[in-house]
Short mmCIF file of C-alpha atoms and ligand atoms in Angstrom, two decimals:
data_model
loop_
_atom_site.label_atom_id
_atom_site.label_comp_id
_atom_site.label_asym_id
_atom_site.label_seq_id
_atom_site.Cartn_x
_atom_site.Cartn_y
_atom_site.Cartn_z
CA MET S 1 123.30 99.65 31.49
CA LYS S 2 121.65 100.33 35.24
CA ARG S 3 124.50 101.09 37.40
CA ILE S 4 124.09 98.60 40.71
CA LEU S 5 126.97 99.94 42.65
CA LEU S 6 127.38 103.62 41.82
CA GLY S 7 124.32 104.51 40.82
CA TYR S 8 123.22 107.18 43.05
CA GLU S 9 126.48 109.00 42.19
CA ARG S 10 126.58 112.49 43.16
CA ALA S 11 129.66 113.71 41.76
CA GLY S 12 131.94 114.29 44.99
CA GLN S 13 129.16 113.52 47.76
CA CYS S 14 128.92 110.88 49.95
CA LEU S 15 125.03 109.40 49.81
CA THR S 16 123.18 110.06 52.94
CA PHE S 17 121.31 106.91 55.61
CA ASP S 18 117.67 108.46 54.31
CA GLU S 19 118.20 109.02 50.39
CA TYR S 20 119.30 105.37 50.80
CA SER S 21 116.62 104.04 52.75
CA GLY S 22 114.47 106.09 50.83
CA ASN S 23 115.23 104.93 47.07
CA ASN S 24 114.94 100.88 47.93
CA GLY S 25 117.85 101.05 50.64
CA PHE S 26 117.74 97.98 52.89
CA ALA S 27 114.59 95.84 50.88
CA ALA S 28 116.67 93.13 50.25
CA LEU S 29 117.71 92.93 54.54
CA ARG S 30 113.61 93.13 55.41
CA LYS S 31 113.17 90.98 52.10
CA ALA S 32 115.23 88.24 53.54
CA LEU S 33 114.66 88.64 57.51
CA GLY S 34 110.86 88.87 56.78
CA GLU S 35 110.31 85.76 53.42
CA MET S 36 113.84 84.36 53.23
CA SER S 37 115.85 81.36 55.79
CA PRO S 38 119.53 81.89 56.33
CA ALA S 39 120.11 79.23 53.81
CA GLN S 40 117.93 80.53 51.19
CA VAL S 41 119.82 83.83 51.14
CA GLN S 42 123.11 81.29 51.19
CA GLN S 43 121.39 79.52 48.45
CA THR S 44 120.69 82.94 46.05
CA VAL S 45 124.13 83.82 46.62
CA ILE S 46 125.52 80.79 45.14
CA ASP S 47 122.90 80.39 42.02
CA SER S 48 124.18 83.65 41.17
CA GLY S 49 127.86 82.52 40.27
CA LEU S 50 129.10 85.72 42.23
CA ARG S 51 132.66 85.58 42.72
CA GLY S 52 134.92 87.32 44.87
CA ARG S 53 135.89 90.38 44.00
CA GLY S 54 139.08 90.91 46.16
CA GLY S 55 141.04 89.14 43.66
CA ALA S 56 141.55 85.37 44.07
CA GLY S 57 137.96 84.97 42.32
CA PHE S 58 136.43 82.55 44.37
CA PRO S 59 132.58 81.25 44.49
CA THR S 60 131.59 83.68 47.52
CA GLY S 61 127.91 81.16 48.24
CA LYS S 62 130.91 78.29 47.53
CA LYS S 63 133.23 80.06 49.98
CA TRP S 64 130.08 81.01 52.57
CA SER S 65 128.92 76.57 52.52
CA PHE S 66 132.73 75.99 54.13
CA VAL S 67 131.59 77.58 57.27
CA PRO S 68 130.94 74.91 59.58
CA ARG S 69 127.58 75.15 61.31
CA ASP S 70 127.96 73.11 64.12
CA LEU S 71 131.01 73.75 65.61
CA PRO S 72 130.00 76.27 69.16
CA GLY S 73 131.45 79.59 70.04
CA PRO S 74 130.16 82.61 67.94
CA ARG S 75 131.27 82.80 63.67
CA TYR S 76 133.07 85.93 61.78
CA LEU S 77 132.33 88.15 58.98
CA ILE S 78 135.29 90.39 58.21
CA CYS S 79 134.68 92.57 55.53
CA ASN S 80 138.95 93.75 53.35
CA ALA S 81 138.59 97.14 52.66
CA ASP S 82 142.58 97.09 53.01
CA GLU S 83 142.86 97.83 49.36
CA MET S 84 146.64 98.54 49.51
CA GLU S 85 147.73 97.29 45.72
CA PRO S 86 148.93 99.45 43.90
CA GLY S 87 146.48 100.56 40.49
CA THR S 88 142.78 99.69 43.04
CA TYR S 89 140.82 102.54 44.03
CA LYS S 90 138.02 100.77 43.47
CA ASP S 91 136.53 99.95 46.59
CA ARG S 92 137.51 104.00 48.67
CA VAL S 93 135.42 105.44 45.83
CA LEU S 94 132.02 102.56 46.67
CA LEU S 95 132.78 103.26 50.64
CA GLU S 96 133.41 107.00 50.12
CA GLN S 97 129.72 107.32 47.78
CA ASN S 98 127.82 104.56 49.45
CA PRO S 99 128.68 103.09 52.84
CA HIS S 100 125.75 102.05 52.96
CA LEU S 101 124.98 99.69 50.31
CA LEU S 102 128.46 97.50 52.10
CA ILE S 103 126.11 97.89 55.66
CA GLU S 104 123.39 95.98 53.60
CA GLY S 105 125.53 93.49 52.06
CA MET S 106 126.87 92.56 55.41
CA LEU S 107 123.56 92.64 57.24
CA LEU S 108 122.24 90.15 53.89
CA ALA S 109 126.35 88.02 55.16
CA CYS S 110 125.85 87.58 58.77
CA TYR S 111 122.23 87.08 58.30
CA ALA S 112 123.19 83.72 55.74
CA LEU S 113 126.68 83.10 57.58
CA GLY S 114 124.62 82.68 61.17
CA VAL S 115 127.11 85.86 62.32
CA GLU S 116 126.23 88.31 65.51
CA HIS S 117 130.00 90.20 65.47
CA ALA S 118 131.30 91.25 62.17
CA PHE S 119 134.69 93.44 60.92
CA ILE S 120 134.90 95.76 58.67
CA PHE S 121 139.39 96.10 58.13
CA VAL S 122 139.72 99.23 56.34
CA ARG S 123 143.28 100.42 54.53
CA ARG S 124 145.42 103.26 56.63
CA GLY S 125 144.92 106.38 54.75
CA TYR S 126 140.98 106.10 53.80
CA GLU S 127 140.47 108.45 56.65
CA LEU S 128 136.96 109.52 54.30
CA ALA S 129 135.59 106.29 54.13
CA ALA S 130 136.14 105.44 57.68
CA GLU S 131 134.10 108.72 58.44
CA ASN S 132 131.15 107.66 56.31
CA LEU S 133 130.75 104.24 57.33
CA ARG S 134 131.28 105.29 61.37
CA GLN S 135 128.30 107.28 60.01
CA GLY S 136 126.30 104.95 58.29
CA ILE S 137 126.54 102.05 61.48
CA ALA S 138 125.48 104.60 63.95
CA ALA S 139 122.39 105.70 61.82
CA ALA S 140 121.79 101.77 60.63
CA HIS S 141 121.78 101.88 64.41
CA ARG S 142 118.96 104.08 65.38
CA ALA S 143 117.00 102.65 62.26
CA GLY S 144 117.40 99.52 64.04
CA LEU S 145 119.09 97.81 61.94
CA LEU S 146 121.54 96.97 63.56
CA GLY S 147 121.82 95.80 67.01
CA ARG S 148 119.51 93.42 69.58
CA ASN S 149 116.44 92.22 67.12
CA ILE S 150 116.83 93.69 64.04
CA LEU S 151 113.08 94.45 62.39
CA GLY S 152 111.95 91.27 65.18
CA SER S 153 113.06 89.05 63.37
CA GLY S 154 115.61 87.60 66.19
CA PHE S 155 118.59 88.26 64.66
CA SER S 156 121.56 90.73 66.29
CA LEU S 157 124.60 92.30 65.07
CA GLU S 158 127.22 93.99 65.64
CA LEU S 159 129.21 95.58 63.09
CA ASP S 160 133.33 97.47 64.54
CA ILE S 161 135.27 99.73 61.92
CA HIS S 162 139.52 99.03 62.45
CA GLN S 163 141.68 100.69 61.00
CA SER S 164 144.90 99.11 60.09
CA ALA S 165 148.27 99.82 60.51
CA GLY S 166 149.53 100.27 56.83
CA ARG S 167 150.63 97.13 55.30
CA TYR S 168 150.34 95.91 52.33
CA ILE S 169 150.55 92.55 52.94
CA CYS S 170 146.99 92.98 55.65
CA GLY S 171 145.09 92.48 52.64
CA GLU S 172 146.13 89.31 52.37
CA GLU S 173 143.10 87.08 54.95
CA THR S 174 145.60 85.59 56.73
CA ALA S 175 147.93 88.23 57.93
CA LEU S 176 144.04 91.05 58.38
CA ILE S 177 143.31 88.45 61.02
CA ASN S 178 146.25 87.70 62.72
CA ALA S 179 146.29 91.96 62.33
CA LEU S 180 142.63 91.66 63.79
CA GLU S 181 144.49 89.80 66.73
CA GLY S 182 146.89 93.04 67.52
CA VAL S 183 149.42 90.10 66.72
CA ARG S 184 152.62 90.43 64.16
CA ALA S 185 151.11 90.89 60.51
CA ASN S 186 152.28 87.99 58.78
CA PRO S 187 150.15 85.12 56.98
CA ARG S 188 149.22 81.55 58.81
CA VAL S 189 149.59 78.40 57.17
CA LYS S 190 146.08 77.04 55.31
CA PRO S 191 144.77 74.88 55.93
CA PRO S 192 143.04 74.78 58.15
CA PHE S 193 141.31 77.98 55.95
CA PRO S 194 139.76 80.98 57.52
CA ALA S 195 135.96 79.59 57.46
CA VAL S 196 136.94 77.19 58.80
CA LYS S 197 139.85 78.38 61.54
CA GLY S 198 140.32 82.01 61.26
CA LEU S 199 140.10 85.16 64.13
CA TRP S 200 140.53 84.06 67.65
CA GLY S 201 140.41 80.05 66.32
CA GLN S 202 136.51 80.77 65.24
CA PRO S 203 135.25 80.18 61.90
CA THR S 204 135.79 83.24 59.98
CA VAL S 205 134.06 84.45 55.79
CA VAL S 206 136.43 87.19 54.68
CA ASN S 207 135.01 88.76 51.74
CA ASN S 208 135.92 91.68 49.73
CA VAL S 209 133.91 95.56 49.99
CA GLU S 210 132.41 95.23 46.26
CA THR S 211 131.90 91.39 47.00
CA LEU S 212 129.89 92.03 49.24
CA ALA S 213 127.96 95.66 47.96
CA ASN S 214 126.58 93.49 45.17
CA ILE S 215 124.73 90.86 47.49
CA PRO S 216 122.07 93.58 48.35
CA ALA S 217 120.53 93.71 44.08
CA ILE S 218 120.52 89.69 43.79
CA ILE S 219 118.69 88.92 46.71
CA ALA S 220 116.71 92.32 45.61
CA ARG S 221 116.56 91.02 42.75
CA GLY S 222 117.38 88.16 42.24
CA PRO S 223 120.40 85.95 40.63
CA ALA S 224 119.21 85.22 36.58
CA TRP S 225 119.02 89.56 36.73
CA TRP S 226 121.77 90.42 38.97
CA ARG S 227 123.85 87.20 36.65
CA GLY S 228 122.33 88.92 33.04
CA LEU S 229 124.22 92.28 34.00
CA ALA S 230 127.39 91.05 32.52
CA ALA S 231 128.66 91.08 28.92
CA THR S 232 129.08 87.31 28.51
CA PRO S 233 126.88 84.47 29.59
CA GLU S 234 129.79 82.99 30.74
CA ALA S 235 130.16 85.91 33.10
CA ALA S 236 127.96 86.95 36.38
CA GLY S 237 126.95 91.15 37.20
CA PRO S 238 128.80 93.77 37.38
CA LYS S 239 132.29 94.94 37.64
CA LEU S 240 134.13 97.93 39.36
CA PHE S 241 137.23 98.97 36.79
CA CYS S 242 139.34 101.42 38.13
CA ILE S 243 141.25 103.58 35.87
CA SER S 244 144.82 104.99 35.39
CA GLY S 245 147.79 106.04 33.21
CA HIS S 246 147.13 106.65 30.05
CA VAL S 247 144.03 107.43 28.75
CA ALA S 248 141.56 110.14 28.44
CA ASN S 249 139.73 109.88 31.72
CA THR S 250 141.00 108.29 34.24
CA GLU S 251 137.90 107.27 36.52
CA CYS S 252 136.15 104.22 38.85
CA PHE S 253 133.14 102.98 35.37
CA GLU S 254 131.20 100.55 37.02
CA LEU S 255 130.84 98.00 33.88
CA PRO S 256 129.19 94.98 32.81
CA LEU S 257 131.46 92.17 33.53
CA GLY S 258 132.85 90.17 30.23
CA MET S 259 133.30 94.05 28.03
CA THR S 260 136.48 93.49 26.57
CA LEU S 261 139.56 95.31 27.64
CA GLY S 262 139.12 96.91 23.63
CA GLU S 263 136.11 98.73 24.98
CA ILE S 264 136.96 99.39 28.12
CA ILE S 265 139.56 101.68 26.29
CA ASP S 266 138.25 103.27 23.59
CA GLY S 267 134.45 103.20 25.67
CA PRO S 268 133.82 105.00 28.41
CA CYS S 269 138.05 105.09 29.19
CA GLY S 270 137.44 107.44 25.77
CA GLY S 271 139.95 105.48 23.94
CA MET S 272 144.02 107.59 24.99
CA ARG S 273 144.80 110.45 25.54
CA PRO S 274 146.32 112.13 22.54
CA GLY S 275 149.75 112.45 21.21
CA SER S 276 149.09 109.25 23.32
CA ARG S 277 149.81 104.61 21.21
CA PHE S 278 147.78 101.87 23.72
CA LYS S 279 151.71 99.54 23.95
CA ALA S 280 150.17 97.27 27.13
CA CYS S 281 148.45 97.73 31.16
CA ILE S 282 148.16 96.01 33.40
CA PRO S 283 144.69 94.93 33.02
CA GLY S 284 143.58 93.52 37.23
CA GLY S 285 145.92 95.34 39.84
CA ALA S 286 150.38 95.25 40.23
CA SER S 287 150.43 91.49 40.68
CA THR S 288 149.15 90.55 37.17
CA PRO S 289 150.49 90.29 34.07
CA TYR S 290 150.80 92.55 31.67
CA PHE S 291 148.58 92.67 28.11
CA THR S 292 149.31 93.81 25.22
CA ARG S 293 147.34 94.74 21.66
CA GLU S 294 147.58 91.26 21.25
CA HIS S 295 144.88 90.98 23.31
CA TRP S 296 142.04 94.10 22.51
CA GLY S 297 140.25 91.27 21.86
CA VAL S 298 139.51 89.82 24.88
CA ALA S 299 136.93 89.69 27.27
CA MET S 300 137.78 91.43 31.01
CA ASP S 301 136.12 88.32 33.41
CA PHE S 302 138.24 85.97 35.62
CA ASP S 303 138.56 82.61 33.54
CA PRO S 304 139.04 84.78 29.84
CA VAL S 305 141.51 86.74 31.47
CA ALA S 306 143.17 84.08 33.07
CA ARG S 307 143.36 81.73 29.10
CA ALA S 308 144.73 84.54 28.05
CA GLY S 309 148.31 84.59 30.42
CA SER S 310 147.16 87.07 33.63
CA ARG S 311 144.78 87.84 36.94
CA LEU S 312 141.44 89.79 36.29
CA GLY S 313 142.77 90.54 40.00
CA THR S 314 141.03 93.78 41.64
CA GLY S 315 140.01 94.92 37.91
CA GLY S 316 142.75 97.90 38.81
CA ILE S 317 143.57 98.46 34.75
CA ILE S 318 147.29 100.90 34.54
CA VAL S 319 146.94 101.65 30.79
CA PHE S 320 151.32 102.56 29.43
CA ASP S 321 151.37 103.80 26.02
CA GLN S 322 154.60 104.40 23.24
CA THR S 323 156.64 105.89 25.54
CA THR S 324 156.92 103.95 28.70
CA CYS S 325 160.23 101.80 28.84
CA MET S 326 158.70 98.28 31.06
CA VAL S 327 161.84 97.79 32.71
CA GLY S 328 161.27 101.22 34.27
CA ALA S 329 157.71 100.02 34.87
CA THR S 330 158.23 96.55 35.96
CA LEU S 331 160.83 98.21 38.60
CA ASN S 332 158.22 100.69 39.70
CA LEU S 333 156.56 98.03 40.92
CA ILE S 334 158.75 95.38 41.76
CA ARG S 335 160.59 97.94 44.73
CA PHE S 336 156.87 97.90 46.30
CA PHE S 337 156.44 94.25 46.94
CA ALA S 338 159.85 94.22 48.14
CA ARG S 339 159.48 96.77 49.93
CA GLU S 340 155.76 95.29 51.33
CA SER S 341 157.75 91.94 52.24
CA CYS S 342 156.59 90.87 55.49
CA GLY S 343 159.52 89.15 55.91
CA TRP S 344 158.07 86.13 57.33
CA CYS S 345 159.36 83.09 54.21
CA THR S 346 162.77 83.33 52.92
CA PRO S 347 161.67 83.25 49.55
CA CYS S 348 159.55 86.73 49.61
CA ARG S 349 162.40 88.46 51.60
CA GLU S 350 165.58 87.22 50.10
CA GLY S 351 164.52 86.87 46.49
CA LEU S 352 161.94 90.45 46.22
CA PRO S 353 164.89 92.93 46.89
CA PHE S 354 167.63 90.57 44.58
CA VAL S 355 164.79 91.14 41.64
CA ARG S 356 164.67 94.62 42.17
CA HIS S 357 168.91 94.84 42.41
CA ILE S 358 169.26 92.98 38.86
CA LEU S 359 166.26 95.26 37.59
CA GLU S 360 167.71 98.76 39.09
CA ARG S 361 170.93 97.17 36.78
CA ILE S 362 169.47 96.86 34.24
CA GLU S 363 167.64 100.13 33.74
CA ASN S 364 170.87 101.97 34.91
CA GLY S 365 173.15 100.28 31.51
CA ARG S 366 175.16 97.87 34.08
CA GLY S 367 172.81 95.07 32.89
CA LYS S 368 174.42 91.24 32.21
CA THR S 369 172.92 89.08 29.32
CA ASP S 370 173.10 85.84 32.63
CA ASP S 371 170.51 88.83 34.30
CA ILE S 372 167.35 87.08 32.13
CA GLU S 373 167.47 84.46 32.92
CA ILE S 374 168.54 84.72 36.45
CA LEU S 375 165.42 86.62 36.58
CA ARG S 376 163.02 83.91 35.11
CA GLU S 377 164.62 81.60 37.79
CA HIS S 378 163.13 84.32 40.13
CA VAL S 379 159.19 84.12 38.68
CA ARG S 380 159.94 80.19 38.94
CA TYR S 381 161.04 80.51 42.33
CA LEU S 382 159.27 83.01 44.00
CA ASN S 383 156.07 80.77 43.69
CA TYR S 384 157.18 78.36 46.42
CA ALA S 385 157.41 81.62 49.13
CA PHE S 386 154.37 81.17 52.34
CA CYS S 387 151.45 83.15 50.67
CA ALA S 388 150.85 84.95 47.21
CA LEU S 389 152.11 88.37 47.71
CA ALA S 390 155.77 86.96 46.03
CA PRO S 391 153.83 85.04 42.90
CA GLY S 392 151.76 87.98 42.82
CA ALA S 393 154.95 90.28 42.54
CA MET S 394 155.97 87.38 39.51
CA GLY S 395 153.13 88.63 37.37
CA PRO S 396 154.14 91.52 35.58
CA LEU S 397 158.38 90.35 35.97
CA GLU S 398 156.74 86.95 33.95
CA GLY S 399 154.84 89.16 31.27
CA LEU S 400 157.75 91.79 30.95
CA LEU S 401 159.87 88.40 29.77
CA ARG S 402 157.28 87.18 27.86
CA LEU S 403 156.13 90.13 25.53
CA PHE S 404 158.80 92.52 26.19
CA GLY S 405 162.02 90.76 26.24
CA ASP S 406 163.41 92.34 22.93
CA GLU S 407 163.06 95.75 25.56
CA VAL S 408 164.57 93.63 28.20
CA LYS S 409 167.62 92.51 25.94
CA GLU S 410 168.44 96.03 24.70
CA HIS S 411 168.54 97.51 28.06
CA ILE S 412 171.49 94.97 28.07
CA VAL S 413 173.62 94.95 24.84
CA ARG S 414 172.78 99.54 24.48
CA GLY S 415 173.90 99.54 28.33
CA LYS S 416 171.24 101.84 28.66
CA CYS S 417 167.46 102.46 28.47
CA PRO S 418 166.60 102.87 25.36
CA PHE S 419 163.61 105.53 26.46
CA GLY S 420 166.25 107.16 28.54
CA ASN S 421 164.86 107.17 31.22
CA HIS S 422 169.08 107.39 32.79
C1 LIG B 1 149.68 90.44 49.05
C2 LIG B 1 148.11 90.02 49.21
C3 LIG B 1 147.06 90.93 49.94
C4 LIG B 1 145.86 91.44 49.01
N1 LIG B 1 145.31 92.52 49.70
C5 LIG B 1 143.64 92.40 50.13
C6 LIG B 1 142.88 93.59 49.63
O1 LIG B 1 143.60 94.73 50.37
N2 LIG B 1 141.91 93.76 49.30
C7 LIG B 1 140.76 92.74 49.31
O2 LIG B 1 139.59 92.34 49.33
N3 LIG B 1 141.77 91.49 49.74
C8 LIG B 1 143.18 91.71 48.96
N4 LIG B 1 143.16 89.98 49.43
C9 LIG B 1 142.90 89.31 48.45
C10 LIG B 1 142.82 88.65 50.47
O3 LIG B 1 143.77 87.34 51.18
C11 LIG B 1 141.02 87.46 49.70
O4 LIG B 1 141.65 87.04 49.07
C12 LIG B 1 140.17 88.28 49.81
O5 LIG B 1 140.24 89.06 51.17
C13 LIG B 1 139.16 87.22 49.85
O6 LIG B 1 137.56 88.10 49.46
P1 LIG B 1 136.86 88.03 47.93
O7 LIG B 1 136.61 86.64 48.04
O8 LIG B 1 134.97 88.95 48.34
O9 LIG B 1 137.32 88.16 46.46
C14 LIG B 1 144.77 90.22 49.05
C15 LIG B 1 145.56 89.05 48.85
C16 LIG B 1 147.41 89.29 49.11
C17 LIG B 1 148.36 88.01 48.92
#
């Protein structure tokens, strides 16, 4: 398959600006500024069927179309490079290898949206990614691809990097906007959605790194070509799948969207590690319900994964073998979510530590039969939280109760973890 996101990969090294430019880099920008109107760029993105790669899979062109064009004052684009979802590291790989692709994608998005000032919100600790971006932005300025009157087109853009203070909630788009404004990073009420009222009260689009990095290829090669990179007619384009856990190859792979789970694990992942048998996986980052062997044939694309009871999420696949205690694995994830709750709303602030407490006692052999029903109720209640953090945290718990109910019961009946964890 032709790789468009990681195609320039050179082991452990970042592509230089000259290498990128010499390899058709910024050709899409030149094409857009020379031959296309902003509305045509937006329509091309709509036609491609690109869906956001940050977790929710919202159609990108449609999101852009919500931005009002007649309001006074600036509009903003923010690239979400917060990437704190456990099991997800695709944006880091992309930025460490080729920051220029994101810069070109943002230039195209800003041209389409009429944005003259954009931001990249980078996860704390992604120092190399931030440094690569700084160098890429400086090189683009020197080449006249950022700043005033780019390539004589009349279009101007400034791009700024903001390094996060480091909380998971900062990845939620409205909390991210608050963080960027320098106030407490809790989520905002929606509506109004950021596309209408976002950063400093102005229309703002928030898009993920991988989403924006796909745009140069869509503009340069056309929407039909890009769509066709997927494995099924229902899917559109390529996807970065970042793999961890008990498989032979734990890497970030660029693959056709819509390959089946089994094809991904037996193919690029090289199968399970010696001695390991597949038991389950998290298909799309820590906030998605588990898949088991029965899901081997599910196409890894937004709608098929949802129909099978989970979410494609970020494409961060964590694979577990037969030695994994699923109660312990879920507890590990819930500990993360409980710690990262921003505390803004009661269901999340109080509910997640309580769920952690119940799971801890089950795992430690002190669980009660009623605990299973209490956990089920929390899966329901936490859906009433203010933002998607707590419902997301309930993803693996819901999967645990639905797919591994017997394992949970065994912990309670035997009064200990059957996997010998405690
Ligand atoms: C708790 C939480 C954390 C999130 N973290 C990220 C993140 O790190 N990166 C990201 O792109 N989207 C994240 N999102 C989703 C964003 O709110 C938003 O939907 C996304 O950035 C939109 O980009 P896209 O349309 O290109 O997918 C998070 C959402 C929630 C609820």
